Every structure is written in structure tokens, then in C-alpha cells.
Short mmCIF file of C-alpha atoms in Angstrom, two decimals:
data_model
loop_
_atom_site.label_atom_id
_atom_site.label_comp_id
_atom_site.label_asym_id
_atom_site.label_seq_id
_atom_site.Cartn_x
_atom_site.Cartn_y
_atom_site.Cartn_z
CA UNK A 1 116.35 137.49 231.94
CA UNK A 2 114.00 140.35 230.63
CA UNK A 3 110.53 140.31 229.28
CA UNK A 4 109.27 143.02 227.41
CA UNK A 5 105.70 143.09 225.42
CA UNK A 6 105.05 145.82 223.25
CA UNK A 7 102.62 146.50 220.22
CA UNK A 8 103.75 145.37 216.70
CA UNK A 9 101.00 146.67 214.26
CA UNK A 10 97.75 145.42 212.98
CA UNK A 11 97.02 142.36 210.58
CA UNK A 12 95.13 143.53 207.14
CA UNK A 13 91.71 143.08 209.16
CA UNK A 14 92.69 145.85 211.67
CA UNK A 15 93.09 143.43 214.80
CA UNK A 16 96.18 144.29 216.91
CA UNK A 17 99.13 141.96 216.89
CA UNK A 18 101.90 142.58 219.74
CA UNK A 19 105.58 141.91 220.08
CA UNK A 20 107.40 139.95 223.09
CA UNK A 21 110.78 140.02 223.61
CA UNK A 22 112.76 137.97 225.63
CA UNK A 23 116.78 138.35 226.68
CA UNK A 24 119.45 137.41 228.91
CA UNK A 25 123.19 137.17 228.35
CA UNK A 26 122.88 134.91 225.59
CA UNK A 27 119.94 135.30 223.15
CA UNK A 28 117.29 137.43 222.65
CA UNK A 29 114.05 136.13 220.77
CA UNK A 30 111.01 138.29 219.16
CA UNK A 31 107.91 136.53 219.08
CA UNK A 32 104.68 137.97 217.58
CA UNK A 33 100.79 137.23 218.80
CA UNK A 34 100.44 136.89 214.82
CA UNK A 35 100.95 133.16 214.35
CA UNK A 36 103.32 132.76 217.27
CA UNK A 37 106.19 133.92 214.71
CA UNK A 38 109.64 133.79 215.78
CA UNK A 39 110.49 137.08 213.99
CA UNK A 40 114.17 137.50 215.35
CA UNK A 41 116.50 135.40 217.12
CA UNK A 42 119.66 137.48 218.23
CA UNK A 43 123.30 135.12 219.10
CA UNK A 44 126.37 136.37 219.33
CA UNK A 45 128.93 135.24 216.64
CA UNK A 46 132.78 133.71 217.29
CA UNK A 47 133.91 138.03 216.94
CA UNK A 48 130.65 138.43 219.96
CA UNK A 49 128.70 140.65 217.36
CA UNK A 50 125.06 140.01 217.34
CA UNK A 51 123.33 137.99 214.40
CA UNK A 52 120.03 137.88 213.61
CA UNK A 53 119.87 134.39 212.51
CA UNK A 54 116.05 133.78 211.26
CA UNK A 55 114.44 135.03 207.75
CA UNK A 56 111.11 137.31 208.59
CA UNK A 57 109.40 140.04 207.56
CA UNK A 58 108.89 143.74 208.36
CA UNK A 59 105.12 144.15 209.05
CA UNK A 60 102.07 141.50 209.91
CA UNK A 61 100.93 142.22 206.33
CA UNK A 62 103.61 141.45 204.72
CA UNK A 63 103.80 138.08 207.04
CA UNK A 64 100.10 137.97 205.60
CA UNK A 65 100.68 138.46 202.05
CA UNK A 66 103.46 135.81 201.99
CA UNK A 67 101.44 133.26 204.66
CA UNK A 68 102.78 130.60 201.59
CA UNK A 69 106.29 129.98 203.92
CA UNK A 70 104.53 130.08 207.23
CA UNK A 71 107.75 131.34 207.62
CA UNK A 72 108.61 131.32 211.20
CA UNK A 73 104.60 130.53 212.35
CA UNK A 74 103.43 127.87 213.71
CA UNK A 75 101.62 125.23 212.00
CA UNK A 76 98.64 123.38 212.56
CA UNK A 77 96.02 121.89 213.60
CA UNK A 78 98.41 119.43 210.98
CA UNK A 79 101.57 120.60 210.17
CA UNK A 80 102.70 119.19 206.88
CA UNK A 81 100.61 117.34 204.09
CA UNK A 82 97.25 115.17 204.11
CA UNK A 83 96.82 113.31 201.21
CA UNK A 84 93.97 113.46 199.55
CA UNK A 85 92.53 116.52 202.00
CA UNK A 86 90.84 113.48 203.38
CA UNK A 87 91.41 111.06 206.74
CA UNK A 88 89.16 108.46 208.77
CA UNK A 89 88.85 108.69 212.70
CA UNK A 90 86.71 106.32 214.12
CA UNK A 91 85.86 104.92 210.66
CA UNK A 92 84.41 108.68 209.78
CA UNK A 93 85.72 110.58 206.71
CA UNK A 94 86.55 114.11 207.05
CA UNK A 95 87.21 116.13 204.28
CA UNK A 96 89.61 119.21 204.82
CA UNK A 97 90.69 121.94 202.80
CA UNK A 98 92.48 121.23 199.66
CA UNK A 99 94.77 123.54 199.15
CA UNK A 100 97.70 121.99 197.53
CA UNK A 101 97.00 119.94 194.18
CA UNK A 102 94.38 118.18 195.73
CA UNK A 103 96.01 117.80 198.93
CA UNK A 104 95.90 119.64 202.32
CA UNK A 105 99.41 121.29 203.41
CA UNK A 106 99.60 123.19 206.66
CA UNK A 107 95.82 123.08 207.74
CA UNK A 108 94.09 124.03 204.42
CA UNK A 109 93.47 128.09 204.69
CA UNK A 110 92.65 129.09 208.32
CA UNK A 111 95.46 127.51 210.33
CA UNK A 112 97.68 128.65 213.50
CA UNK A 113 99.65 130.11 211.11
CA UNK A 114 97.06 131.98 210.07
CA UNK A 115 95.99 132.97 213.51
CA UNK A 116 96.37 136.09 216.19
CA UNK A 117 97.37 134.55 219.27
CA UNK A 118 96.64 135.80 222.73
CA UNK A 119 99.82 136.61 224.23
CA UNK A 120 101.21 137.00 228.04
CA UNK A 121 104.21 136.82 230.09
CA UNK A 122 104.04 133.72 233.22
CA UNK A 123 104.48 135.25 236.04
CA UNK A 124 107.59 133.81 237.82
CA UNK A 125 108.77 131.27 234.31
CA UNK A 126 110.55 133.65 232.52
CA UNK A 127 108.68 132.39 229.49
CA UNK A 128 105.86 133.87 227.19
CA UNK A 129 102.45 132.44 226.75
CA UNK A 130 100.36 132.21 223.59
CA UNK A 131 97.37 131.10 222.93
CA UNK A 132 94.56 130.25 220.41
CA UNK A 133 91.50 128.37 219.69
CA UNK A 134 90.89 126.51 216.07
CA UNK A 135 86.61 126.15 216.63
CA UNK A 136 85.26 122.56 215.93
CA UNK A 137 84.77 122.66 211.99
CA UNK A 138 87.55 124.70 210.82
CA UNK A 139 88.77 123.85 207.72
CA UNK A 140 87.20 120.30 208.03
CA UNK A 141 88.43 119.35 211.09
CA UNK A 142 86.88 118.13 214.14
CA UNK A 143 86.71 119.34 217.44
CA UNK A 144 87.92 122.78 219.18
CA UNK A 145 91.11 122.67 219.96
CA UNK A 146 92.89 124.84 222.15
CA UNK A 147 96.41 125.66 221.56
CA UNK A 148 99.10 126.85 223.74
CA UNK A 149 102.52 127.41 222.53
CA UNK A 150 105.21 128.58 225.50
CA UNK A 151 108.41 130.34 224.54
CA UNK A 152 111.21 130.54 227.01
CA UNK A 153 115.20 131.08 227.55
CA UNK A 154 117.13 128.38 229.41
CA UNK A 155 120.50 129.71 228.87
CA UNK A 156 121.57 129.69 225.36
CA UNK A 157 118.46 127.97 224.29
CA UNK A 158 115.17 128.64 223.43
CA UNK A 159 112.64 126.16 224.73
CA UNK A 160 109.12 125.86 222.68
CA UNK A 161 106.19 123.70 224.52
CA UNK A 162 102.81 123.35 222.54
CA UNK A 163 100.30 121.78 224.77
CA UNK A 164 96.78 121.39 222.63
CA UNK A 165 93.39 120.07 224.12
CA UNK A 166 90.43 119.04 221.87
CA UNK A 167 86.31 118.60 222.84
CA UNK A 168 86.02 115.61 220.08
CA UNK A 169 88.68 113.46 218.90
CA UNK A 170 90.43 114.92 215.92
CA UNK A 171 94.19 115.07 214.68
CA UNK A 172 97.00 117.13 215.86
CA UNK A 173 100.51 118.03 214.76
CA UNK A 174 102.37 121.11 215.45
CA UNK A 175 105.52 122.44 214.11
CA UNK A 176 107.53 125.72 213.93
CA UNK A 177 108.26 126.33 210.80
CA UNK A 178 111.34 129.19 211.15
CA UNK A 179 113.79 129.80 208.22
CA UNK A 180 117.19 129.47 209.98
CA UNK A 181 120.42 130.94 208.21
CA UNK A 182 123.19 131.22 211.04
CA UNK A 183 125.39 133.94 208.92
CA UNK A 184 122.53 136.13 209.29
CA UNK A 185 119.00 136.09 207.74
CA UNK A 186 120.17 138.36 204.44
CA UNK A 187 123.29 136.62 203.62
CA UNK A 188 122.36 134.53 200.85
CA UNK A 189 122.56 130.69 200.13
CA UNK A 190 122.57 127.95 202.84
CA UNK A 191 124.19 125.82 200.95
CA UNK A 192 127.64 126.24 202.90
CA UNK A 193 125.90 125.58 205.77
CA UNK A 194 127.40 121.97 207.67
CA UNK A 195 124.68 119.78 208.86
CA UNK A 196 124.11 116.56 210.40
CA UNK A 197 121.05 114.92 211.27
CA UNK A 198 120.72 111.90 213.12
CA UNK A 199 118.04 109.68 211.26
CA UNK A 200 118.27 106.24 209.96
CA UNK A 201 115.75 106.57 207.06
CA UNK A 202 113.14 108.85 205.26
CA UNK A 203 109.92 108.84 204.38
CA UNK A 204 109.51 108.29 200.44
CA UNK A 205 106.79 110.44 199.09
CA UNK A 206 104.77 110.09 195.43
CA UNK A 207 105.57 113.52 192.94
CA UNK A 208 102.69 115.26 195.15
CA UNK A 209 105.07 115.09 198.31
CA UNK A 210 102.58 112.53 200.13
CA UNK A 211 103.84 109.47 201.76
CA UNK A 212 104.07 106.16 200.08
CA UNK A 213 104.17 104.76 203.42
CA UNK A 214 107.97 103.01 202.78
CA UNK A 215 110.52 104.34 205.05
CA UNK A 216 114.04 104.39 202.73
CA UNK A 217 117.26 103.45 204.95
CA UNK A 218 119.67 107.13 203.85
CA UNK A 219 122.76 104.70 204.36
CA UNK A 220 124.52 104.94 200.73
CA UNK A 221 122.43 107.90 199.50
CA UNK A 222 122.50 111.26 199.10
CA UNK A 223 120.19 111.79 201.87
CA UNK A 224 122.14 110.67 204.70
CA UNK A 225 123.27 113.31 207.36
CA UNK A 226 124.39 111.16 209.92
CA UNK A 227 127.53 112.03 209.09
CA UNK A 228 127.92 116.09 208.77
CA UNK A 229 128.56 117.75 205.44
CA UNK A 230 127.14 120.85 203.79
CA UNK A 231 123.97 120.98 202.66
CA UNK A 232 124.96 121.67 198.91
CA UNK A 233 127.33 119.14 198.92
CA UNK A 234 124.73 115.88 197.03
CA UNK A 235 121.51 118.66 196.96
CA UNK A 236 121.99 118.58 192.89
CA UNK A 237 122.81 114.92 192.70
CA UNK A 238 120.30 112.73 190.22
CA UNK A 239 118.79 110.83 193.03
CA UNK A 240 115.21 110.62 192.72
CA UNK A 241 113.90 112.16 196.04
CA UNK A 242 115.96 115.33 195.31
CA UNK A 243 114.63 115.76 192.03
CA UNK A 244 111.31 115.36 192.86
CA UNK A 245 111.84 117.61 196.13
CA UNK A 246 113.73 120.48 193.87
CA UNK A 247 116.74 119.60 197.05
CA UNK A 248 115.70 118.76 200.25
CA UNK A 249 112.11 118.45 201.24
CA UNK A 250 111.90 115.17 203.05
CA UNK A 251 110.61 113.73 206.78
CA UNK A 252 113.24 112.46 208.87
CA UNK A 253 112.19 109.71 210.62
CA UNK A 254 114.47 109.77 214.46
CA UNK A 255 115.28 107.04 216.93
CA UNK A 256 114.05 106.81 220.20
CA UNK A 257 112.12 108.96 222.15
CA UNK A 258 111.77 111.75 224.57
CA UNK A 259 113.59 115.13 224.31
CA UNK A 260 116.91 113.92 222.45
CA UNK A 261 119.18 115.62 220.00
CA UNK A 262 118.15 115.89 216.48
CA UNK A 263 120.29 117.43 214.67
CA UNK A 264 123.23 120.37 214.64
CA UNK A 265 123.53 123.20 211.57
CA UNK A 266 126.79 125.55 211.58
CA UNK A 267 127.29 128.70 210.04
CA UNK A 268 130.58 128.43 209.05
CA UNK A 269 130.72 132.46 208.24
CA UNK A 270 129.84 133.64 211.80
CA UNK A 271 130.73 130.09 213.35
CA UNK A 272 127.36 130.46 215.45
CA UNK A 273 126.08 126.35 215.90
CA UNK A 274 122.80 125.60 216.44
CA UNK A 275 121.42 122.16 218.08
CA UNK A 276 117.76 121.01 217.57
CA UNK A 277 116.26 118.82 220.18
CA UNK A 278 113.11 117.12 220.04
CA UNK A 279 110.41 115.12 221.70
CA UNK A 280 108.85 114.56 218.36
CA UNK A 281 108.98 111.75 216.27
CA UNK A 282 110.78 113.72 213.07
CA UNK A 283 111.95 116.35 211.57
CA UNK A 284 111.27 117.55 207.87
CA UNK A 285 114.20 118.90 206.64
CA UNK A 286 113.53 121.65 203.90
CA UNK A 287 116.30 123.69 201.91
CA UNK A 288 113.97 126.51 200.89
CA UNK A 289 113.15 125.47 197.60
CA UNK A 290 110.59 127.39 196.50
CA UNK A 291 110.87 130.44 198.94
CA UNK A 292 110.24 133.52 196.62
CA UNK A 293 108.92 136.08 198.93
CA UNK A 294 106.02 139.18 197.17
CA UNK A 295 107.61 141.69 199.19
CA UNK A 296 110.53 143.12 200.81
CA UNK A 297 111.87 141.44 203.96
CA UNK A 298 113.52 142.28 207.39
CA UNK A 299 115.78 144.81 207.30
CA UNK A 300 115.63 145.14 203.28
CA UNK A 301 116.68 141.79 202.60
CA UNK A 302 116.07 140.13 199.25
CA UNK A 303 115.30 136.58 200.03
CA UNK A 304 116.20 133.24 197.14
CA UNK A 305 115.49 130.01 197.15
CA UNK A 306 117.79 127.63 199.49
CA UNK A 307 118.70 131.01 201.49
CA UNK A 308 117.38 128.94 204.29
CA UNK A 309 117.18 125.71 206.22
CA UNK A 310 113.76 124.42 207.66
CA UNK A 311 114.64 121.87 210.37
CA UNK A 312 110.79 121.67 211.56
CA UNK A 313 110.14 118.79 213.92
CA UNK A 314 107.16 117.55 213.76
CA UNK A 315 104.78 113.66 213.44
CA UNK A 316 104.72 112.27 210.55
CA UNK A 317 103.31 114.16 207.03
CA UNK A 318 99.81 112.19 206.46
CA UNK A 319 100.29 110.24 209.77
CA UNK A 320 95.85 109.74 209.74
CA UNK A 321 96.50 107.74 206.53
CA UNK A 322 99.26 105.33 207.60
CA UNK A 323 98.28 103.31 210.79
CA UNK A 324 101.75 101.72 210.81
CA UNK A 325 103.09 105.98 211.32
CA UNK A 326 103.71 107.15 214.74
CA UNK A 327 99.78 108.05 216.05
CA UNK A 328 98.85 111.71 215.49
CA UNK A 329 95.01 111.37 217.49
CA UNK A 330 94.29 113.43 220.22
CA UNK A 331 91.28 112.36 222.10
CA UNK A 332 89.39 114.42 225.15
CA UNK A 333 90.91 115.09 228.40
CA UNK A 334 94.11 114.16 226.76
CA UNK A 335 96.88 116.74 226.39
CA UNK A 336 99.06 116.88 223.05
CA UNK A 337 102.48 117.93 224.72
CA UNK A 338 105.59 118.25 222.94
CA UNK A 339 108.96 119.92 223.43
CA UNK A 340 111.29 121.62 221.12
CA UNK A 341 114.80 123.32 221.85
CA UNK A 342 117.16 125.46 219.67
CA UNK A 343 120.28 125.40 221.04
CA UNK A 344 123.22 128.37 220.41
CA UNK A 345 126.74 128.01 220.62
CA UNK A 346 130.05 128.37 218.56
CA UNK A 347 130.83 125.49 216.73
CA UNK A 348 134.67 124.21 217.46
CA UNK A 349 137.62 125.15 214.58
#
């Protein structure tokens, strides 16, 4: 395995944002210091021809300019939505930054996504360090956290650790929030795309996309992926979660714990197959809905909506709300540590 770490360009405000990538026989994965992006992720099809198989952009402005799709950042200090832009810890109310109809989605307007990461290779891992610091106030939250998001190869899968500390207890959750099409990031709709997703319910949300707090059993509905079928197959069906959600836009709630398999997505144009695994309680599944990007992409690309698949594992949207949701408070001298793997290989004919 290689490391290389290079300079990428500047963000809009003129500081310097580098580019590390990492290869071996399998994969090979560009990751930016701006927002920890996953810009490229390189896999070999069923013909052996490489495929870049996540949507990005050229330059750090243009990643700026759309910061909307987060696409491929990651996201926090809360990933996802907080209803109301408001949460008690320790029966104190903080108010964070509305920034979606009243609500706060992604961290409000200063987020990791948001954020220039420093960035390293470990000496002796074969995995890349980055790391940032959200001060205590930001946005409304409280505490300094310190984030640290690891990228490495094991094989034919790439490994993503975030490890977060905090002075004062606060709230954390922390996704990556990469636009995955495995026939290559500019060919089109996902819709083809086979999926399954092993979940026995999701979370119902209100027409804002917060949690009710009921968890709805996907046995009989168009939202069940335990079994695999394409993702267009029931996405225009008149069931009330995908109208609201314009398709899929929904947290999947996942059984058990500790890193287990989530889900697996196929390309069934290159045959590449992906498998997510997890240590996190979910994953919000998200068919690209509303991506409609202000400026060119990658390579020239033109991206639509549903071009992509979001398969972002993550706690529970509005966990601080819900006492009965999977706890999302991270206190001092605790760690927040949580493991993600994407997993290449060519699915079976």
C-alpha cells in the first residue's frame, strides 16, 4: 500500500486544502483536508477497468459553493436533523443554528463539513489522519470537541474511524455523507441499482423530516430492503413516507451491535458490489432527491436527482429529543468511537 499527500488548491478564503491518496492492489481512495471529503474511490469493474464510483467535485470552491450535499464530507458535530434547532442536556436548553425550516440539519452553518482538516499519514498504519476542532459555542453547541477521522485500506475495503473528545458535555454524531453510484459517478440514475438493507423498521418523521419518535416495522411496505431489489422498483409508489421524502430519505434503524453488516448496493452495469458495515446504530438511506448541483462536477459530469445513493450510517436524526433513541451524549474523558467500512467486490451473476 502507497500513501501519497499532495496539495489540492485553496478554499474561497485562501487557506490551503491538500490531497491524500491511498492505493494497493485493490482500491485507491482521494481524501481532501477540506471536510475530510472522499473525492474519488477507484475499484476495478467485472472487465478489471477502473471506476470511479463516488459523485464530487473539481475544485474546493466548487465543494464550497454546493456545501448543500455535504457531498462526500463529513458531518457533524450532529449529522442529520434537530428538531426545533433546540435540545436539553442536563435540563439546559441550547439553541443551535436553524438552518432548515426552523430546524437544524447537518450542524447549522459551520460544521465538519464545513471545515479544513489537518491532515497526516500514521507512520507504520497505512492509514491517513485528519483532524479538527469545532470551539465550545459553535453554532450553539457546547463544548470543544476535537475530531479525528482515520482513513485506511484493509484489502478491498476502506476503513473510516472517527474518534471525538469534548471539554463539556454536549452531543455528537458523525456520518460520511458520500454519493455512491457503482457504474461510475457520471452515469446517470441509481435507480437500477440492487440493494438490500438489513433493518427491521424506520423511523417515521413529520413533513419537516423530524422524528415522530414511532419506529414503523418495513415488513409489507415499500420500505423494506431486507430482501434485495432495485432501488426504483416501489421509490414512486403512493406510500406516505415516500411522498413526503420525494423517494427515499429515511433512518434505518439496525439490529444488534458492534461492527456488523449493514447493507450491500450492486451496480449491475460494471457489476462492482459494495458492502457497508457499521458500528453505528443506523443508517439513513437517501436516493438523492434533491441533488441539483450550481456547478460543473468531476470530470464534466452533469449530476440529477436520484443519480446517487446515500447509505450514511449514523445515530439517530434528533436522538437529544427522544430519550427512548439510542444515546447521542458525549461527556469528558469519554471518547465517541465509531467504525465504518465500505467494502468492494464483484457481485455474483
Amino acid at each position: 500500500m502507497s500513501i501519497t499527500i499532495s496539495n489540492f488548491g485553496r478554499a474561497t478564503d485562501g487557506t490551503p486544502v491538500q490531497k491524500a491518496v491511498l492505493k494497493n492492489d485493490k482500491l485507491e481512495v482521494h481524501i481532501l483536508s477540506y471536510a475530510a471529503i472522499l473525492h474519488r474511490i477507484l475499484v476495478a469493474d467485472r472487465c478489471g477497468n477502473p471506476v470511479d464510483v463516488v459523485l464530487g467535485y473539481p475544485t474546493v470552491p466548487d465543494y464550497e459553493l454546493n456545501s448543500g450535499d455535504a457531498m462526500g464530507a463529513v458531518v457533524g458535530r450532529y449529522a442529520n436533523r434537530i428538531g426545533g434547532a433546540r435540545f436539553y442536556l442536563y435540563e439546559q436548553e441550547y439553541h443551535v443554528t436553524a438552518n432548515q425550516r426552523g430546524n437544524c440539519l447537518h450542524s447549522g452553518l459551520h460544521g465538519f463539513n464545513r471545515t479544513v482538516f489537518s491532515m497526516e499519514a500514521i507512520p507504520g498504519e497505512d492509514a491517513v489522519s485528519l483532524t479538527a476542532e469545532s470551539p465550545d459555542g459553535t453554532d450553539g453547541f457546547p463544548g470543544t470537541m476535537q475530531l479525528e477521522v482515520q482513513y485506511s485500506l484493509a484489502g478491498s475495503g476502506l476503513v473510516v474511524r472517527y474518534y471525538a473528545t469534548t471539554d463539556a458535555p454536549t452531543v455528537v454524531n458523525i456520518t460520511n455523507h458520500s454519493y455512491f453510484n457503482l457504474n461510475g459517478h457520471a452515469s446517470g440514475s441509481v435507480l437500477g441499482h440492487r440493494l438490500s438493507l438489513e433493518s427491521p423498521a424506520y423511523l417515521e418523521t413529520d413533513d419537516a423530516s423530524i422524528p415522530t419518535g414511532r419506529r414503523i416495522p418495513v415488513a409489507d411496505t415499500p420500505m423494506d430492503f431486507n430482501e434485495e431489489k432495485t432501488i426504483g422498483r416501489d421509490i414512486g409508489e403512493d406510500y406516505p413516507a415516500l411522498v413526503q421524502g420525494k423517494g427515499y430519505d429515511h433512518c434505518y434503524l439496525l439490529p444488534d451491535t458492534g461492527l456488523r453488516h449493514a447493507a450491500w448496493l450492486v451496480g449491475p452495469e460494471t457489476g462492482i458490489r459494495m458492502e457497508t458495515l457499521t458500528t453505528q446504530p443506523a443508517v439513513q438511506l437517501y436516493s438523492a432527491n434533491n441533488l441539483d448541483p450550481a456547478t460543473d462536477c468531476k470530470d464534466g459530469a452533469h449530476y440529477s436527482a436520484r443519480d446517487a445513493v446515500c447509505l450514511e450510517t449514523q445515530n439517530c436524526p434528533d436522538s437529544p429529543n427522544h430519550p427512548d433513541f439510542p444515546d447521542a451524549t458525549l461527556l469528558p474523558k469519554q471518547t465517541y468511537d465509531e467504525t465504518t467500512v465500505y467494502k468492494f467486490d464483484i457481485a455474483p451473476l
